[in-house]
PDB file of C-alpha atoms and ligand atoms in Angstrom:
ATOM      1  CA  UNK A   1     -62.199  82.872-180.174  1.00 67.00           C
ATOM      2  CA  UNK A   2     -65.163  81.628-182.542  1.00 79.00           C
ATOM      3  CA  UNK A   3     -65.616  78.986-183.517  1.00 92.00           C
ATOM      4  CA  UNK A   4     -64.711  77.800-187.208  1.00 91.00           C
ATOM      5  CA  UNK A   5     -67.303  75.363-188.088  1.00 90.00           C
ATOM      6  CA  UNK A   6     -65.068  73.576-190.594  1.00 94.00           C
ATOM      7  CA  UNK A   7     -62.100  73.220-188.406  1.00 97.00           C
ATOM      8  CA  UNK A   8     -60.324  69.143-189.238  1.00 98.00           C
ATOM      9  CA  UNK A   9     -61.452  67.800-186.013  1.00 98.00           C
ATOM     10  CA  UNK A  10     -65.139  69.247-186.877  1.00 98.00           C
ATOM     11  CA  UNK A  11     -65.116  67.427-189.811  1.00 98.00           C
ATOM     12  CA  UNK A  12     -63.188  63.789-187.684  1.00 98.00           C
ATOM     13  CA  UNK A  13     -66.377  64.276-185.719  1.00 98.00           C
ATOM     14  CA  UNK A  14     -68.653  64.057-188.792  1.00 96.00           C
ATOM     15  CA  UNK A  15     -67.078  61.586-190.046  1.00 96.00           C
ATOM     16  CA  UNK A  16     -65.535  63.171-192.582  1.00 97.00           C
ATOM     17  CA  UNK A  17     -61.862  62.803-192.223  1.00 97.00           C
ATOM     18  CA  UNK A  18     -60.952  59.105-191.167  1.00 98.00           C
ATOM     19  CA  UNK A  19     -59.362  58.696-187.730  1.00 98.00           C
ATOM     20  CA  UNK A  20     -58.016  56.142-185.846  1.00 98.00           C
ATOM     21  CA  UNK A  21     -60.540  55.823-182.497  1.00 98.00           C
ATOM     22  CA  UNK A  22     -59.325  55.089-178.997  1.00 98.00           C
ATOM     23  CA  UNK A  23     -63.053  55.554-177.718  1.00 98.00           C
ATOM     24  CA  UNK A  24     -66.224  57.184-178.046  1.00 98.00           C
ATOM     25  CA  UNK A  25     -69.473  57.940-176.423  1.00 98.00           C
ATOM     26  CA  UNK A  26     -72.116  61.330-176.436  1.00 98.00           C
ATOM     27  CA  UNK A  27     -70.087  63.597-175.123  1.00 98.00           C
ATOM     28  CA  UNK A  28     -66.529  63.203-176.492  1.00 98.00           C
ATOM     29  CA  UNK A  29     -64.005  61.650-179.176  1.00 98.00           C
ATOM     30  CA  UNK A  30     -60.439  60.004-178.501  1.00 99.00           C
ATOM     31  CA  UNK A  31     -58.368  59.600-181.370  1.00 98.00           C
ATOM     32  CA  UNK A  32     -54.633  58.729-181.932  1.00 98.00           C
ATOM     33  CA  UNK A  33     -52.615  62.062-183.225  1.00 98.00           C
ATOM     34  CA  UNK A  34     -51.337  62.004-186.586  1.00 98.00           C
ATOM     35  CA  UNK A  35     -48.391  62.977-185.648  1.00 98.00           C
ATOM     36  CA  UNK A  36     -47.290  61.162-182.491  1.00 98.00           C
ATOM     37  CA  UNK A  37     -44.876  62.873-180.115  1.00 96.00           C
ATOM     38  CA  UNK A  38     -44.806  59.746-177.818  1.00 97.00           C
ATOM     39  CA  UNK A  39     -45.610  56.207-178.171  1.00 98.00           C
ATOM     40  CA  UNK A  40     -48.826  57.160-176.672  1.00 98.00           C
ATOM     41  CA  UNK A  41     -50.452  60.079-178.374  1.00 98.00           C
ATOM     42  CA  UNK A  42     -54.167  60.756-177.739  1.00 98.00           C
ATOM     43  CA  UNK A  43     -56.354  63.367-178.627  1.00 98.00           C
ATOM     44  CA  UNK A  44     -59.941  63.640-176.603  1.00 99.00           C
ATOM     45  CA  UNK A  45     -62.598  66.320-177.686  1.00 98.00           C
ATOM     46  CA  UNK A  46     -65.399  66.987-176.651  1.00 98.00           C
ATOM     47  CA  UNK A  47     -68.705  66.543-178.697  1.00 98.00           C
ATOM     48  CA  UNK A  48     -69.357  70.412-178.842  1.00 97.00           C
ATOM     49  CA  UNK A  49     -68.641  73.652-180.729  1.00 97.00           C
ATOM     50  CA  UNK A  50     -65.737  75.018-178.457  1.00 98.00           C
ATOM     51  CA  UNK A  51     -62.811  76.276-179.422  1.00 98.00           C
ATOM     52  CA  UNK A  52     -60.349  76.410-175.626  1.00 98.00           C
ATOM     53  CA  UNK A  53     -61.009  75.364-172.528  1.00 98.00           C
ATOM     54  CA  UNK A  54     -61.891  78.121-170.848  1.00 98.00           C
ATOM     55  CA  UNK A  55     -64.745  78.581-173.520  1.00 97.00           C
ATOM     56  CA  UNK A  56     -65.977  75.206-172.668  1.00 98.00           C
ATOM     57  CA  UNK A  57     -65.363  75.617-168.464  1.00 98.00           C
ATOM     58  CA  UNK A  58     -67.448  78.952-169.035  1.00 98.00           C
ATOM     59  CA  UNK A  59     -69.771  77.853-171.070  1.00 97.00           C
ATOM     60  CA  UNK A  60     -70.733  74.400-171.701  1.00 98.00           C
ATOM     61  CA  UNK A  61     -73.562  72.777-170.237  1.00 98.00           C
ATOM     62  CA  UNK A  62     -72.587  70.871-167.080  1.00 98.00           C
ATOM     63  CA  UNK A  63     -74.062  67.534-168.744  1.00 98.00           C
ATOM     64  CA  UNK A  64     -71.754  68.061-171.401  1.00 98.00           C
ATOM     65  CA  UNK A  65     -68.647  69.115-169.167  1.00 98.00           C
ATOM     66  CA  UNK A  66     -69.425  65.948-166.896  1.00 98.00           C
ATOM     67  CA  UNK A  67     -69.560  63.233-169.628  1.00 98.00           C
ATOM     68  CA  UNK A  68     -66.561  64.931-171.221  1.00 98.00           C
ATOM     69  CA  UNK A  69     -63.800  64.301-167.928  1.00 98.00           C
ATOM     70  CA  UNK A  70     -65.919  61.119-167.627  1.00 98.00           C
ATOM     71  CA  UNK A  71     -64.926  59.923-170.862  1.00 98.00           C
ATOM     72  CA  UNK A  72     -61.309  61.391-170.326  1.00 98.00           C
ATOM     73  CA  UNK A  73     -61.154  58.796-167.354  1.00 98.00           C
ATOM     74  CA  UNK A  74     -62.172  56.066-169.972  1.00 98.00           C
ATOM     75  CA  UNK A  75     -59.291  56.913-172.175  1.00 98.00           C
ATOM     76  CA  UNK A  76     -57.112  56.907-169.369  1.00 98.00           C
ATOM     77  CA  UNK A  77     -58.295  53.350-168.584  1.00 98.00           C
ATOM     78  CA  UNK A  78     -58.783  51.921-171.906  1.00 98.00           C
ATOM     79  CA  UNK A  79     -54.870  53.130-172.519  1.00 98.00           C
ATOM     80  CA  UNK A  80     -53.941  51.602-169.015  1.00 98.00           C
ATOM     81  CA  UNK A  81     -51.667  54.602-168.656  1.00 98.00           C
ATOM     82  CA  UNK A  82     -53.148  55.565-164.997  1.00 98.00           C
ATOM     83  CA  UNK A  83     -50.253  53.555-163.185  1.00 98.00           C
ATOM     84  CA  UNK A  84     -47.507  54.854-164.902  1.00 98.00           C
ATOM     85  CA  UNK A  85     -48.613  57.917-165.597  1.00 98.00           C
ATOM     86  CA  UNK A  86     -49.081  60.854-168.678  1.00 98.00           C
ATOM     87  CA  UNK A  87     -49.039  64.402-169.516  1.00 97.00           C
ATOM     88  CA  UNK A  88     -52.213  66.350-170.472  1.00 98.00           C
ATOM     89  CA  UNK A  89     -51.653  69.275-172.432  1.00 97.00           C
ATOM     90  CA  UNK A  90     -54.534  71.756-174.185  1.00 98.00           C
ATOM     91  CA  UNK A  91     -52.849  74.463-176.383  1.00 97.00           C
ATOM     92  CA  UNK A  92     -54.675  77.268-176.367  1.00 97.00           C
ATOM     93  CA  UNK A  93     -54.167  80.420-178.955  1.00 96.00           C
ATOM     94  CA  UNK A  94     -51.674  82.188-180.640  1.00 95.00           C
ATOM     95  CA  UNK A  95     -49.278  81.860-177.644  1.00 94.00           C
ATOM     96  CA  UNK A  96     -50.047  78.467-176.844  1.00 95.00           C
ATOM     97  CA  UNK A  97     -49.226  77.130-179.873  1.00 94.00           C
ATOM     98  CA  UNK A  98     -52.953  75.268-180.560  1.00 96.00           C
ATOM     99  CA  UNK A  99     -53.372  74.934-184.148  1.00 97.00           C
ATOM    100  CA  UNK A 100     -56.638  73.288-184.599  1.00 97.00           C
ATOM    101  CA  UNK A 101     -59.582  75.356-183.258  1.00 97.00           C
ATOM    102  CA  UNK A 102     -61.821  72.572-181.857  1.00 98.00           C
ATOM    103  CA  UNK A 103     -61.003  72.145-178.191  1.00 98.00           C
ATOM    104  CA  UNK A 104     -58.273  69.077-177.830  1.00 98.00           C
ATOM    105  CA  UNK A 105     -56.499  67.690-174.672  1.00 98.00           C
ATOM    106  CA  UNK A 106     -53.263  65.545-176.123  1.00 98.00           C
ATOM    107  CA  UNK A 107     -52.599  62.383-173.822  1.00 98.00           C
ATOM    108  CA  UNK A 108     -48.943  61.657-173.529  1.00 98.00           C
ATOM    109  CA  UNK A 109     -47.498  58.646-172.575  1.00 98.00           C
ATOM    110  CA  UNK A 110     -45.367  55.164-172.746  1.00 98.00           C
ATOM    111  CA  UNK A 111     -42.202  56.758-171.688  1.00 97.00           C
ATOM    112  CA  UNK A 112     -41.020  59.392-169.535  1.00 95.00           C
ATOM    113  CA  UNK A 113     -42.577  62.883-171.116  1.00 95.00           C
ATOM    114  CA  UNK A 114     -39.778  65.026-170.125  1.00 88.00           C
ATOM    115  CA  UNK A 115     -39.806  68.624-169.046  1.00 83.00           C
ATOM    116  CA  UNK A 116     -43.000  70.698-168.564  1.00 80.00           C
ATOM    117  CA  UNK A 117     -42.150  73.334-171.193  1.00 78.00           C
ATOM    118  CA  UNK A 118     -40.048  73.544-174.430  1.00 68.00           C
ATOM    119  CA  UNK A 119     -38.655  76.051-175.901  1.00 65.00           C
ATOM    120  CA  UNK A 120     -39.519  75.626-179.656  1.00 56.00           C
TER     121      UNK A 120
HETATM  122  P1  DGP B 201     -52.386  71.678-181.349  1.00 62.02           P
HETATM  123  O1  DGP B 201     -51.074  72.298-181.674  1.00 62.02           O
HETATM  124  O2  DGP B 201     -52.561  71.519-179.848  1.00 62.02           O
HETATM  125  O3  DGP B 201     -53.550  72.378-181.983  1.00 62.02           O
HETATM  126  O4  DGP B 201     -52.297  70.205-181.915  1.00 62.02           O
HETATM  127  C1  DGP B 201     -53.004  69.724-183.008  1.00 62.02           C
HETATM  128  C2  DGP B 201     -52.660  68.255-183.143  1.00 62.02           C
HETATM  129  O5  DGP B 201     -53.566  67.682-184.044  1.00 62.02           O
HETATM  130  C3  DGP B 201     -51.260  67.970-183.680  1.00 62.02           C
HETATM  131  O6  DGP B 201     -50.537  67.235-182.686  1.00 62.02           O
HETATM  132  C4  DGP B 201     -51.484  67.117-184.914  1.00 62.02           C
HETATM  133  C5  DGP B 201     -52.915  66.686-184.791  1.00 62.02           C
HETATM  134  N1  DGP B 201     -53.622  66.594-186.059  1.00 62.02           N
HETATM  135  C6  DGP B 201     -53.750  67.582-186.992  1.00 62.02           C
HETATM  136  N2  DGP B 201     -54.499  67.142-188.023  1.00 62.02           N
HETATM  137  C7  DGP B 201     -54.884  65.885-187.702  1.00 62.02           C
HETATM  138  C8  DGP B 201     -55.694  64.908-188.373  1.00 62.02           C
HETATM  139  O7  DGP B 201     -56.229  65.114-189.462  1.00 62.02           O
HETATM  140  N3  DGP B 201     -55.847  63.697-187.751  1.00 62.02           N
HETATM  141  C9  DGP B 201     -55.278  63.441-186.533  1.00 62.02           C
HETATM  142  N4  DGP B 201     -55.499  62.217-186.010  1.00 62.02           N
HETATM  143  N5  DGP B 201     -54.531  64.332-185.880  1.00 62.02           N
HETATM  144  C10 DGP B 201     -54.337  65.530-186.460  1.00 62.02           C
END
Protein backbone atom coordinates (compact mmCIF):
# COMPACT_ATOMS: atom_id res chain seq x y z
CA UNK A 1 0.00 0.00 0.00
CA UNK A 2 1.84 3.52 -0.43
CA UNK A 3 2.32 5.49 1.58
CA UNK A 4 0.16 8.81 1.98
CA UNK A 5 2.53 11.35 3.15
CA UNK A 6 -0.19 13.41 4.83
CA UNK A 7 -1.81 10.63 6.67
CA UNK A 8 -2.98 12.25 10.74
CA UNK A 9 -0.35 10.33 12.45
CA UNK A 10 2.27 11.81 9.73
CA UNK A 11 1.33 15.01 10.63
CA UNK A 12 1.21 13.84 15.11
CA UNK A 13 4.78 13.05 14.17
CA UNK A 14 5.52 16.57 12.84
CA UNK A 15 4.05 18.03 15.26
CA UNK A 16 1.31 19.11 13.65
CA UNK A 17 -1.72 17.68 15.25
CA UNK A 18 -1.38 17.82 19.18
CA UNK A 19 -1.24 14.45 20.96
CA UNK A 20 -1.15 13.30 24.21
CA UNK A 21 2.57 11.38 24.57
CA UNK A 22 3.13 8.21 26.54
CA UNK A 23 6.89 8.20 25.26
CA UNK A 24 9.25 8.97 22.68
CA UNK A 25 12.68 8.39 21.39
CA UNK A 26 14.38 8.06 17.45
CA UNK A 27 12.73 5.40 16.38
CA UNK A 28 9.07 5.52 17.51
CA UNK A 29 5.97 7.55 19.03
CA UNK A 30 3.41 6.35 21.84
CA UNK A 31 0.43 8.28 22.11
CA UNK A 32 -2.95 7.81 23.95
CA UNK A 33 -5.91 7.01 21.22
CA UNK A 34 -8.47 9.51 20.80
CA UNK A 35 -10.85 7.33 21.09
CA UNK A 36 -10.14 4.89 23.92
CA UNK A 37 -11.58 1.39 23.75
CA UNK A 38 -10.07 0.52 27.22
CA UNK A 39 -8.85 2.40 30.10
CA UNK A 40 -5.55 1.85 28.60
CA UNK A 41 -5.38 2.81 24.98
CA UNK A 42 -1.95 3.28 23.35
CA UNK A 43 -0.88 3.83 20.04
CA UNK A 44 3.11 3.20 19.18
CA UNK A 45 4.50 4.06 15.61
CA UNK A 46 7.29 3.88 14.38
CA UNK A 47 9.43 6.94 13.20
CA UNK A 48 9.22 5.87 9.43
CA UNK A 49 7.18 6.06 6.21
CA UNK A 50 5.33 2.61 6.48
CA UNK A 51 2.09 1.98 6.01
CA UNK A 52 1.51 -2.19 7.67
CA UNK A 53 3.62 -4.26 9.22
CA UNK A 54 4.60 -6.43 6.87
CA UNK A 55 5.90 -3.31 4.84
CA UNK A 56 7.98 -2.39 7.75
CA UNK A 57 9.16 -6.39 8.67
CA UNK A 58 10.14 -6.41 4.81
CA UNK A 59 11.53 -3.45 4.54
CA UNK A 60 12.75 -1.31 7.22
CA UNK A 61 16.18 -1.01 8.18
CA UNK A 62 17.02 -3.38 11.05
CA UNK A 63 18.24 -0.21 13.19
CA UNK A 64 14.96 1.11 12.75
CA UNK A 65 12.97 -2.27 13.36
CA UNK A 66 15.22 -2.81 16.60
CA UNK A 67 14.68 0.60 18.31
CA UNK A 68 11.03 0.33 17.30
CA UNK A 69 10.11 -3.23 19.62
CA UNK A 70 12.71 -1.60 21.92
CA UNK A 71 10.67 1.30 22.48
CA UNK A 72 7.42 -0.93 22.43
CA UNK A 73 9.04 -2.61 25.62
CA UNK A 74 9.33 1.01 27.10
CA UNK A 75 5.68 1.62 26.67
CA UNK A 76 4.95 -1.55 28.10
CA UNK A 77 7.00 -0.52 31.18
CA UNK A 78 6.27 3.05 31.45
CA UNK A 79 2.33 1.80 31.44
CA UNK A 80 3.29 -0.99 34.04
CA UNK A 81 0.87 -3.17 32.12
CA UNK A 82 3.57 -6.19 31.73
CA UNK A 83 2.16 -8.01 34.96
CA UNK A 84 -1.25 -7.93 34.20
CA UNK A 85 -1.14 -8.08 30.87
CA UNK A 86 -2.59 -6.33 27.24
CA UNK A 87 -3.64 -6.93 23.80
CA UNK A 88 -1.61 -5.73 20.77
CA UNK A 89 -3.49 -5.30 17.77
CA UNK A 90 -2.15 -3.71 14.13
CA UNK A 91 -5.08 -3.38 11.63
CA UNK A 92 -3.98 -3.80 8.50
CA UNK A 93 -6.13 -2.89 5.11
CA UNK A 94 -9.38 -2.94 3.85
CA UNK A 95 -10.16 -6.23 5.69
CA UNK A 96 -8.50 -5.41 8.75
CA UNK A 97 -10.28 -2.58 9.44
CA UNK A 98 -6.93 -0.03 9.77
CA UNK A 99 -8.03 3.34 9.00
CA UNK A 100 -5.03 5.45 9.35
CA UNK A 101 -2.23 4.54 6.88
CA UNK A 102 0.86 5.11 9.07
CA UNK A 103 1.79 1.82 10.67
CA UNK A 104 0.10 1.70 14.43
CA UNK A 105 0.14 -1.13 17.09
CA UNK A 106 -2.95 -0.19 19.69
CA UNK A 107 -1.96 -1.24 23.39
CA UNK A 108 -4.94 -2.48 25.29
CA UNK A 109 -5.24 -2.69 28.74
CA UNK A 110 -6.56 -1.99 32.55
CA UNK A 111 -9.20 -4.57 32.38
CA UNK A 112 -9.81 -7.81 30.92
CA UNK A 113 -9.76 -7.19 26.83
CA UNK A 114 -12.21 -9.79 26.02
CA UNK A 115 -12.40 -12.03 23.02
CA UNK A 116 -9.75 -12.12 20.24
CA UNK A 117 -12.12 -11.11 17.42
CA UNK A 118 -15.40 -9.10 17.05
CA UNK A 119 -17.73 -9.22 14.82
CA UNK A 120 -18.49 -5.52 13.95
P1 LIG B 1 -7.10 1.78 13.02
O1 LIG B 1 -8.51 1.39 12.78
O2 LIG B 1 -6.27 0.60 13.50
O3 LIG B 1 -6.47 2.47 11.84
O4 LIG B 1 -7.15 2.78 14.24
C1 LIG B 1 -6.90 4.15 14.17
C2 LIG B 1 -6.99 4.68 15.58
O5 LIG B 1 -6.46 5.98 15.58
C3 LIG B 1 -8.40 4.78 16.14
O6 LIG B 1 -8.48 3.94 17.30
C4 LIG B 1 -8.57 6.23 16.53
C5 LIG B 1 -7.17 6.77 16.50
N1 LIG B 1 -7.07 8.15 16.02
C6 LIG B 1 -7.54 8.63 14.84
N2 LIG B 1 -7.24 9.94 14.73
C7 LIG B 1 -6.53 10.26 15.84
C8 LIG B 1 -5.92 11.47 16.30
O7 LIG B 1 -5.95 12.52 15.65
N3 LIG B 1 -5.29 11.43 17.51
C9 LIG B 1 -5.23 10.28 18.25
N4 LIG B 1 -4.58 10.35 19.43
N5 LIG B 1 -5.77 9.13 17.84
C10 LIG B 1 -6.42 9.13 16.66
Amino acid sequence: MAYQPNNIFARILEGEIPCEKVYEDDYALAFRDINPKAPVHVLVIPKGEYTTLDEFAGAAPAELMAGFFRAFAEVVALLGIAESGYRTIVNTGRDGGQEVAHLHFHVLAGRPIGRMVGRE
